[in-house]
XYZ file of C-alpha atoms in Angstrom:
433
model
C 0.000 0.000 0.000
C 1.400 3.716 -0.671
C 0.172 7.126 -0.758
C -1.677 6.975 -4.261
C -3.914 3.861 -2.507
C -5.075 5.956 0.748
C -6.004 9.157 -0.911
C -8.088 7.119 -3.462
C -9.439 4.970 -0.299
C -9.812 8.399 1.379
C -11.878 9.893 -1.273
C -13.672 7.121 -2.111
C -15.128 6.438 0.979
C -14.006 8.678 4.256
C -16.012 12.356 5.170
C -13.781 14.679 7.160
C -14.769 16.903 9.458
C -15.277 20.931 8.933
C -14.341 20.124 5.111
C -16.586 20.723 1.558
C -16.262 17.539 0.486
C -17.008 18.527 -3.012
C -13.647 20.236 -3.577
C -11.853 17.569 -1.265
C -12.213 15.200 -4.428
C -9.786 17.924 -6.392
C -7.389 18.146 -3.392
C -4.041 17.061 -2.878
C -3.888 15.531 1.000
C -0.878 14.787 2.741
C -1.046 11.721 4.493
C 0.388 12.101 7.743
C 2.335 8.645 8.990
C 5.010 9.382 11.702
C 5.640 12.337 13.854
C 8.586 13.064 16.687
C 8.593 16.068 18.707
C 7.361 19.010 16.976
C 7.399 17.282 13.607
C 5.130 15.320 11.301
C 6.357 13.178 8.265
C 4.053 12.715 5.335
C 3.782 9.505 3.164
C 6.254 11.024 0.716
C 8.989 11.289 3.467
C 8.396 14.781 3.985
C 8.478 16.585 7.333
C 6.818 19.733 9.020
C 6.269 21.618 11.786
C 3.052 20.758 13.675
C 2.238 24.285 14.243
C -1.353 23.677 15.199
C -0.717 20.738 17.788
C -3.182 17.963 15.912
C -6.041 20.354 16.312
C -4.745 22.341 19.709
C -4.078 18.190 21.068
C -0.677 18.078 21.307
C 1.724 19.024 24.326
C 5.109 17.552 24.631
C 5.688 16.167 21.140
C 4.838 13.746 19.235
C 6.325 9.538 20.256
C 7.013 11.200 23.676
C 8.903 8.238 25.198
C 7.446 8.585 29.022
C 3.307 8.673 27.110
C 4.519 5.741 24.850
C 6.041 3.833 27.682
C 2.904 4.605 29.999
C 0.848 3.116 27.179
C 2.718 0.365 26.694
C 2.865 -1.019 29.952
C -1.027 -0.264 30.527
C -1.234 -2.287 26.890
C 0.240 -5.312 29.209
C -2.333 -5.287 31.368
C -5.988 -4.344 29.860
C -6.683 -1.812 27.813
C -10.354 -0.787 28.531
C -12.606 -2.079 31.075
C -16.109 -0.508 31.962
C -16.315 2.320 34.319
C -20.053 1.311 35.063
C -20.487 -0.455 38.243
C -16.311 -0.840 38.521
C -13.293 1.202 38.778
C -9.871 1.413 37.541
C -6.787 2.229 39.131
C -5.360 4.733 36.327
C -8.998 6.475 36.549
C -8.743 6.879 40.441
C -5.023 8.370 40.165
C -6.097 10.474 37.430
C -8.844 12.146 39.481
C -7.110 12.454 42.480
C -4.019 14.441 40.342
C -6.762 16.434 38.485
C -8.176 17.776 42.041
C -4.590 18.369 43.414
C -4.196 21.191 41.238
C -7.230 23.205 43.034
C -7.616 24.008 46.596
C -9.202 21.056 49.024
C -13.143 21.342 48.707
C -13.292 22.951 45.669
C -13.211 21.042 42.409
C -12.670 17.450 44.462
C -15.081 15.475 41.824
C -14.444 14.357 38.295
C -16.473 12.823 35.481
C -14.703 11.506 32.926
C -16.030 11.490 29.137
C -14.828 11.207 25.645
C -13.723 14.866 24.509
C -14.890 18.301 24.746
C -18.387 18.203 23.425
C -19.153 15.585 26.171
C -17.197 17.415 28.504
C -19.384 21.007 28.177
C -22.477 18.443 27.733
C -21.903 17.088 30.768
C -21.772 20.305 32.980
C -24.818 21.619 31.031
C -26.858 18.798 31.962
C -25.565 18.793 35.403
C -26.346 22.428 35.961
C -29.952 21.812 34.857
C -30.009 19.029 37.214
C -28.543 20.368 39.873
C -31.274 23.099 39.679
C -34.531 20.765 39.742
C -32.734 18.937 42.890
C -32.140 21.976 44.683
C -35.350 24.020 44.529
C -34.900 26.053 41.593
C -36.885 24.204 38.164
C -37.224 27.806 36.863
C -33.417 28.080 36.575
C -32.407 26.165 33.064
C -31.216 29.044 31.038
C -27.426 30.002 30.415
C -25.748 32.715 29.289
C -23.189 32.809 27.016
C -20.934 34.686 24.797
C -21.021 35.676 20.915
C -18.805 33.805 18.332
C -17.581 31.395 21.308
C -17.423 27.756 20.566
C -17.981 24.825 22.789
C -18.142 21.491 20.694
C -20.452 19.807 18.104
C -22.843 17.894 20.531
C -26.292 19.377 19.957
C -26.316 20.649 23.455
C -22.784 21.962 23.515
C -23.312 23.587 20.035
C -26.325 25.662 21.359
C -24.217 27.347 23.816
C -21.376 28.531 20.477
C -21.901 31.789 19.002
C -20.716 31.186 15.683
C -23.956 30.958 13.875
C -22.245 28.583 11.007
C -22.271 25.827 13.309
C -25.890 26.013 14.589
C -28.381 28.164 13.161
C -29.895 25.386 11.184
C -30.156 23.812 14.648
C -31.011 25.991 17.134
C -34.519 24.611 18.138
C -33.277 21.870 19.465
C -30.558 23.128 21.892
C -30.223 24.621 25.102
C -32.184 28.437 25.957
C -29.333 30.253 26.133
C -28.672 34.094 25.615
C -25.492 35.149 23.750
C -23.305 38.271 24.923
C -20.575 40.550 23.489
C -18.830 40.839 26.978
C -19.106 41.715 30.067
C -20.867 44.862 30.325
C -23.895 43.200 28.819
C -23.608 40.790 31.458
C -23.853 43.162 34.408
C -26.796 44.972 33.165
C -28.756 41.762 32.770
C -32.025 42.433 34.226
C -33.363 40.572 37.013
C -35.850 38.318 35.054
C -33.416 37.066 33.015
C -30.784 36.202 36.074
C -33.372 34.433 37.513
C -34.525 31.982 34.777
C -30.091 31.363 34.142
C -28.694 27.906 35.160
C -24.984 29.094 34.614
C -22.252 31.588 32.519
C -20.119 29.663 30.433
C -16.969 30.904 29.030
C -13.548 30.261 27.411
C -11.214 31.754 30.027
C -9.061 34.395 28.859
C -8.958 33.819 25.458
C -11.768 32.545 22.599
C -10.415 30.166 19.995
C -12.423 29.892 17.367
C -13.352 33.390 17.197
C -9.625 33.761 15.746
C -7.836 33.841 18.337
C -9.646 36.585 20.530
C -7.956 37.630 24.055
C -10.851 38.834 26.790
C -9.535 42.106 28.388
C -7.804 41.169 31.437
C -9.865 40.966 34.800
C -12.985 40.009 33.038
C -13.026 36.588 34.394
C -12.650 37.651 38.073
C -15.271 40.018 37.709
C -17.635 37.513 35.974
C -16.882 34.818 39.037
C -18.023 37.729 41.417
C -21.156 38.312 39.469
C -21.967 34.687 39.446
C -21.442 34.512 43.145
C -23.451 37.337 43.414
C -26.471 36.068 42.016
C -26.107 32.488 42.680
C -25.902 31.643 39.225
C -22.917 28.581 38.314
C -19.994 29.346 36.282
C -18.713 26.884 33.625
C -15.577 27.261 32.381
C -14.938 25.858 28.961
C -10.984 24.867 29.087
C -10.863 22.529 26.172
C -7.880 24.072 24.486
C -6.967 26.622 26.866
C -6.065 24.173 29.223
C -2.990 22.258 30.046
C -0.333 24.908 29.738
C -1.658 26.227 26.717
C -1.881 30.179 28.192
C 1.139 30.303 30.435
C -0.609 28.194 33.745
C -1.617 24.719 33.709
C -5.021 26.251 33.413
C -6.287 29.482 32.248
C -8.652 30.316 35.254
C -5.555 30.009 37.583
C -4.665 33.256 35.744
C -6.593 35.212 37.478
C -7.113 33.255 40.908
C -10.775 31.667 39.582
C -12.202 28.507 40.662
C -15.140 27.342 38.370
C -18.090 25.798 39.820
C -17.829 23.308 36.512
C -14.431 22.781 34.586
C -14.450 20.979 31.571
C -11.115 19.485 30.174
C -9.683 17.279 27.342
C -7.791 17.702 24.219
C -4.459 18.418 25.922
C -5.370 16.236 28.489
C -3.875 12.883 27.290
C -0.915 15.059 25.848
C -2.862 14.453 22.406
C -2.449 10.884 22.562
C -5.827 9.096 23.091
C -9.525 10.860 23.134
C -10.311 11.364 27.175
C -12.474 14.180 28.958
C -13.194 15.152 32.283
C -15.935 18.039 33.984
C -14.589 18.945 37.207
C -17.067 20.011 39.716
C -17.005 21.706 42.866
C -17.833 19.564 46.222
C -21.400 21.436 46.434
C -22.546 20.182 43.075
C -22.228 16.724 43.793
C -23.486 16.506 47.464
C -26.936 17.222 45.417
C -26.821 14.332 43.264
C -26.408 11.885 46.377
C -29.729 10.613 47.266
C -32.213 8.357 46.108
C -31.878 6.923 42.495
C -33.926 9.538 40.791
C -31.077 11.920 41.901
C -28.401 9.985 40.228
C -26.342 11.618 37.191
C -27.645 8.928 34.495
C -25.257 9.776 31.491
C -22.039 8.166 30.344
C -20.053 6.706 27.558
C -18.688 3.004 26.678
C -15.106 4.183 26.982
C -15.396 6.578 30.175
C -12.609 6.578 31.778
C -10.362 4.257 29.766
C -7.606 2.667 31.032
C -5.657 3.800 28.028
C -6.653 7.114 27.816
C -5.829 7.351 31.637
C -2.475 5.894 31.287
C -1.420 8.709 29.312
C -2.776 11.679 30.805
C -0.986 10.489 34.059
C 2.009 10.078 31.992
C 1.166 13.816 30.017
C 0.840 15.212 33.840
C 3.904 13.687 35.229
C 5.932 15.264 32.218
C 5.069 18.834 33.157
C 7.128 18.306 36.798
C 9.865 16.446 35.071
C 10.581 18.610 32.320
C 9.640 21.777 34.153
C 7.419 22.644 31.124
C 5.079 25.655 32.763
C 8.953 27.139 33.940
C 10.346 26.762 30.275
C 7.265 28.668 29.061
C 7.700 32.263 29.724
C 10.607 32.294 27.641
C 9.071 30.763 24.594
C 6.022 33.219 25.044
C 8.260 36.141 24.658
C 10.801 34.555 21.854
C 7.467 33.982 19.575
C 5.778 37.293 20.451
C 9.118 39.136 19.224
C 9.536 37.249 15.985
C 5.381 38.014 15.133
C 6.298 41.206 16.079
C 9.221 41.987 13.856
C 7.207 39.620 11.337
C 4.931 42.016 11.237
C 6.589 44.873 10.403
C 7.901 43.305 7.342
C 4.449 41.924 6.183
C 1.959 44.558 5.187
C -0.653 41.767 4.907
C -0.420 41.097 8.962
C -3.039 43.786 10.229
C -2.911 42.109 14.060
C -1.534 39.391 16.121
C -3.012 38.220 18.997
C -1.240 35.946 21.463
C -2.372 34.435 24.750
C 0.928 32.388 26.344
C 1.074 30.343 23.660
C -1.988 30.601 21.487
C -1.409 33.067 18.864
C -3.678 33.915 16.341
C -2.102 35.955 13.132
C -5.147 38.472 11.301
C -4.391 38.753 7.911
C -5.807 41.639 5.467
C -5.222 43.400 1.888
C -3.869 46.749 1.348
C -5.136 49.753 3.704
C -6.144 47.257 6.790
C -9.408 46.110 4.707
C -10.483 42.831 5.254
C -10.307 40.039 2.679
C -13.552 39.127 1.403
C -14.649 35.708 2.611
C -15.174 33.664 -0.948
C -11.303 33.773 -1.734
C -10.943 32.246 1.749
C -7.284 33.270 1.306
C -6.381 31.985 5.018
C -6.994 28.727 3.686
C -4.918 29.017 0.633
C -1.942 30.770 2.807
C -2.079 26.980 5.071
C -1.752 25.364 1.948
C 1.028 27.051 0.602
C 2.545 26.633 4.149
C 3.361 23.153 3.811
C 6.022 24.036 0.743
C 7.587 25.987 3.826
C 7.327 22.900 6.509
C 4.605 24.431 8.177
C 1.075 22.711 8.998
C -1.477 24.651 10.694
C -4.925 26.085 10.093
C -6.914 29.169 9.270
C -9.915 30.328 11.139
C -11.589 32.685 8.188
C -8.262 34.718 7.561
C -6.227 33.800 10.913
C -3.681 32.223 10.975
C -3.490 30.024 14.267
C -0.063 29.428 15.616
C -0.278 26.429 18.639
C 2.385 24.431 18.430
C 3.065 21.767 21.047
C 4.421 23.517 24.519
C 8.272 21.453 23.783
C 8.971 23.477 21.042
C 12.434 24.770 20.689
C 13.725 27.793 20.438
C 15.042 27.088 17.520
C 11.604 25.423 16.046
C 10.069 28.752 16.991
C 12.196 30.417 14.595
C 11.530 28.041 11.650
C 7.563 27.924 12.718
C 7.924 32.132 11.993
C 10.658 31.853 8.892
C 8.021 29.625 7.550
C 5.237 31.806 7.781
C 6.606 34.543 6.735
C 8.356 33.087 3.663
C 4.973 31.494 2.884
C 3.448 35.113 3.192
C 6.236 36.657 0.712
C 5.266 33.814 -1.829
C 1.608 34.675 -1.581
C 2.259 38.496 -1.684
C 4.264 37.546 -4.876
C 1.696 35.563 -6.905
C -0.949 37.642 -5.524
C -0.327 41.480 -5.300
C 0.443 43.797 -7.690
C 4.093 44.762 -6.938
C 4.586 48.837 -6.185
C-alpha cells in the first residue's frame, strides 16, 4: 500500500470533518504517517512543523517516550474495562491528580467522558439538574458569549456563538442568551438572572473566534457576578487548558475557581480521546440521594484505562521537564519574531497571542479585510506546507499552537516559515509597487 492507494481509499469512501467535500475530491492531501517532537512526516517522506498541535491536542511532542512507555505497559495489562459499576486504578489516580491542582473542597469530583463536546455536555446537563434537585426548576437558562465555541454535541453547540455551526439547529438546543462581553452581562435584568442555570466561558482567550484575548480581569469580575447572584460558572478549558496560556489552566490566571471545569484535548498530551468536567464539592453533594437523583449519562469508553495511562504520563511530564517554567521564555521569543514579522508583512493587520496561542489576522492593502469567498487563510495553510509548516486558518487567521516542547530554535523556523509562505503569496498575488 502507498500514498496513491489511501487518498483514493480516502476519497472514495471517508467524510472529514469541517471540510466541503465537493472540492476535497480535487485536493491534494498529505497523508500524515510518523511524527517526533514538533514534527510530522508525510507519506512522501516529507516533514513539518506541527504548528497547530493535531487540532490544539498536542503538548510535549509527538512519540514522547514517558506517554509511549505509559501506554505500553497499561497495553500489558488491559486496555479498557467498563467504568459502570467498577473502577480502575489509572482512573482513580487520574482524578485524584486532576483535584490536586485546586484548593481542598473545591473542584474534588471528576467525570470523565470522551472529549470536549461531552465534557461542556456534561456540565450543562448537570447544571440543569442540579437546579430541579435543589429548589430552583425555573433556573435552566445560560448565558453565554457571541462567536464562542464549545463542541459539536447538539447541546454543547447551542451554547457557540458562531452561527455557522448552529443556526440550522437551534430549536433543538439549550435556551441560552449570547453576549458581546461583560458589560452586557452586568446589566442583565433581574428576570433574566433568575430563569439562568450558569455563565459559560472560554477563560481568557476565545479560539475559534480567531484567536480573541478577553480584556484582562474580566473573568474575576464575571466569578463575582456569578457569586453574586447564585448563578454557576462553567468554564470551557478545552484548548486553553494544560499549559496552553502560560498556567496549567487558564482560570488560575486570574485566581478563579469554576463551579464546573471541563477538560480534554491536551489532556492525554494528544495521545488518546479522554475528557473530564470537574465540579465543585457542592454540586455533587446534590446528586447523592435516592436513584432519581443519580447523574444517568455516560459513555462506553469513560474513563479508559488507556486514555488514563497517558494523561498520568502527560501530567507527570510537566514536573519532570519543568514545562510551565520553560514557558515564559518561549512566550516572549514567539511574540518578538510576530512582532518583527509584522513589520515586514503589510498583509499582517494584528496578532493576537495568549501564552502560547497566537492567532495571526491577515488583510489586503489599507487594513481592509479580505472578502470571505477567496478564503485566502486557507490558501496561505496550503502554501505553508512548501515551507514545513502545517497549521490552520480560522476565516483569515492564521493560528499558531504548536506543542508547549517546542524549541527555540523550532520557533524560529515555525515564523521563517510563515513569513516566507506570506512573501510567496504576496508575490503571486499582489500587484508589486
Amino acid at each position: 500500500m502507498d500514498t496513491d492507494y489511501w487518498i483514493a481509499a480516502d476519497k472514495e469512501h471517508c467524510w472529514h470533518p469541517f471540510t466541503r467535500q465537493s472540492e476535497w475530491a480535487d485536493s491534494e492531501p498529505l497523508v500524515l504517517v510518523d511524527g517526533e517532537g514538533v514534527w510530522l512526516t508525510d507519506s512522501e517522506g516529507r516533514k513539518y512543523i506541527d504548528g497547530n498541535a493535531s487540532i490544539w491536542t498536542n503538548i510535549h511532542g509527538h512519540k514522547h517516550p514517558v506517554i509511549n512507555e505509559a501506554i505500553k505497559a497499561q497495553l500489558d495489562k488491559v486496555a479498557h474495562t467498563s467504568y459502570l459499576g467498577f473502577s480502575n486504578p489509572r482512573a482513580s489516580e487520574l482524578a485524584e491528580k486532576l483535584c490536586g491542582y485546586f484548593a481542598k473542597d473545591t473542584l474534588n469530583r471528576v467525570f470523565f467522558s470522551d472529549d470536549g463536546s461531552t465534557a461542556v455536555e456534561c456540565a450543562v446537563k448537570m447544571a440543569i439538574q442540579y437546579r430541579f434537585q435543589t429548589g430552583a426548576p425555573e433556573r435552566t437558562e445560560f448565558i453565554a458569549f457571541d462567536q464562542a465555541y464549545h463542541g459539536d454535541t447538539m447541546g454543547a453547540a447551542s451554547l457557540g456563538g458562531v452561527g455557522a455551526f448552529f443556526d440550522r439547529f437551534k430549536k433543538f438546543g439549550f435556551p441560552v442568551t449570547h453576549l458581546s462581553g461583560l458589560g452586557e452581562l452586568i446589566t442583565l435584568n433581574k428576570d433574566q438572572i433568575a430563569k439562568t442555570a450558569a455563565v459559560i466561558i472560554e477563560p481568557l482567550v476565545q479560539g475559534v473566534n480567531q484567536i480573541r484575548p478577553w480584556p484582562e480581569g474580566m473573568l474575576a469580575e464575571i466569578r463575582r457576578w456569578c457569586d453574586e447572584h447564585q448563578v454557576h460558572l462553567i468554564l470551557d478549558e478545552v484548548m486553553t487548558g494544560f499549559g496552553r496560556t502560560g498556567t496549567m489552566f487558564a482560570c488560575q490566571r486570574e485566581q478563579v475557581v469554576p463551579d464546573f471545569l471541563c477538560l480534554a484535548k491536551g489532556l492525554t498530551g494528544g495521545y488518546l480521546p479522554l475528557a473530564a468536567t470537574m465540579v465543585q464539592s457542592q454540586v455533587y453533594d446534590a446528586f447523592l440521594g435516592d436513584a432519581d437523583r443519580a447523574f444517568y449519562y455516560g459513555h462506553s469508553y469513560t474513563a479508559n484505562q488507556l486514555g488514563c495511562a497517558a494523561a498520568l504520563a502527560n501530567l507527570s511530564i510537566f514536573d519532570q521537564e519543568q514545562t510551565l517554567l520553560k514557558l515564559p521564555e518561549k512566550v516572549e521569543l514567539l511574540k518578538g519574531l510576530l512582532a518583527d514579522l509584522a513589520d515586514r508583512h503589510p498583509m499582517i493587520y494584528e496578532v493576537r497571542q495568549c501564552g502560547m496561542v497566537v492567532g495571526v489576522e491577515l488583510r489586503g492593502a489599507n487594513g481592509k479585510a479580505f472578502d470571505v469567498s477567496p478564503r485566502v487563510g486557507e490558501k496561505i495553510c496550503l502554501l505553508a506546507r512548501d515551507h514545513g509548516l502545517l497549521t490552520r486558518a480560522i476565516l483569515d487567521t492564521i493560528v499558531l499552537l504548536p506543542p508547549l516542547s517546542i524549541t527555540a530554535d523550532e520557533i524560529r523556523q515555525m515564523c521563517e516559515a510563515l513569513g516566507s509562505t506570506l512573501t510567496d503569496w504576496t508575490k503571486k498575488n499582489l500587484p508589486s509597487h
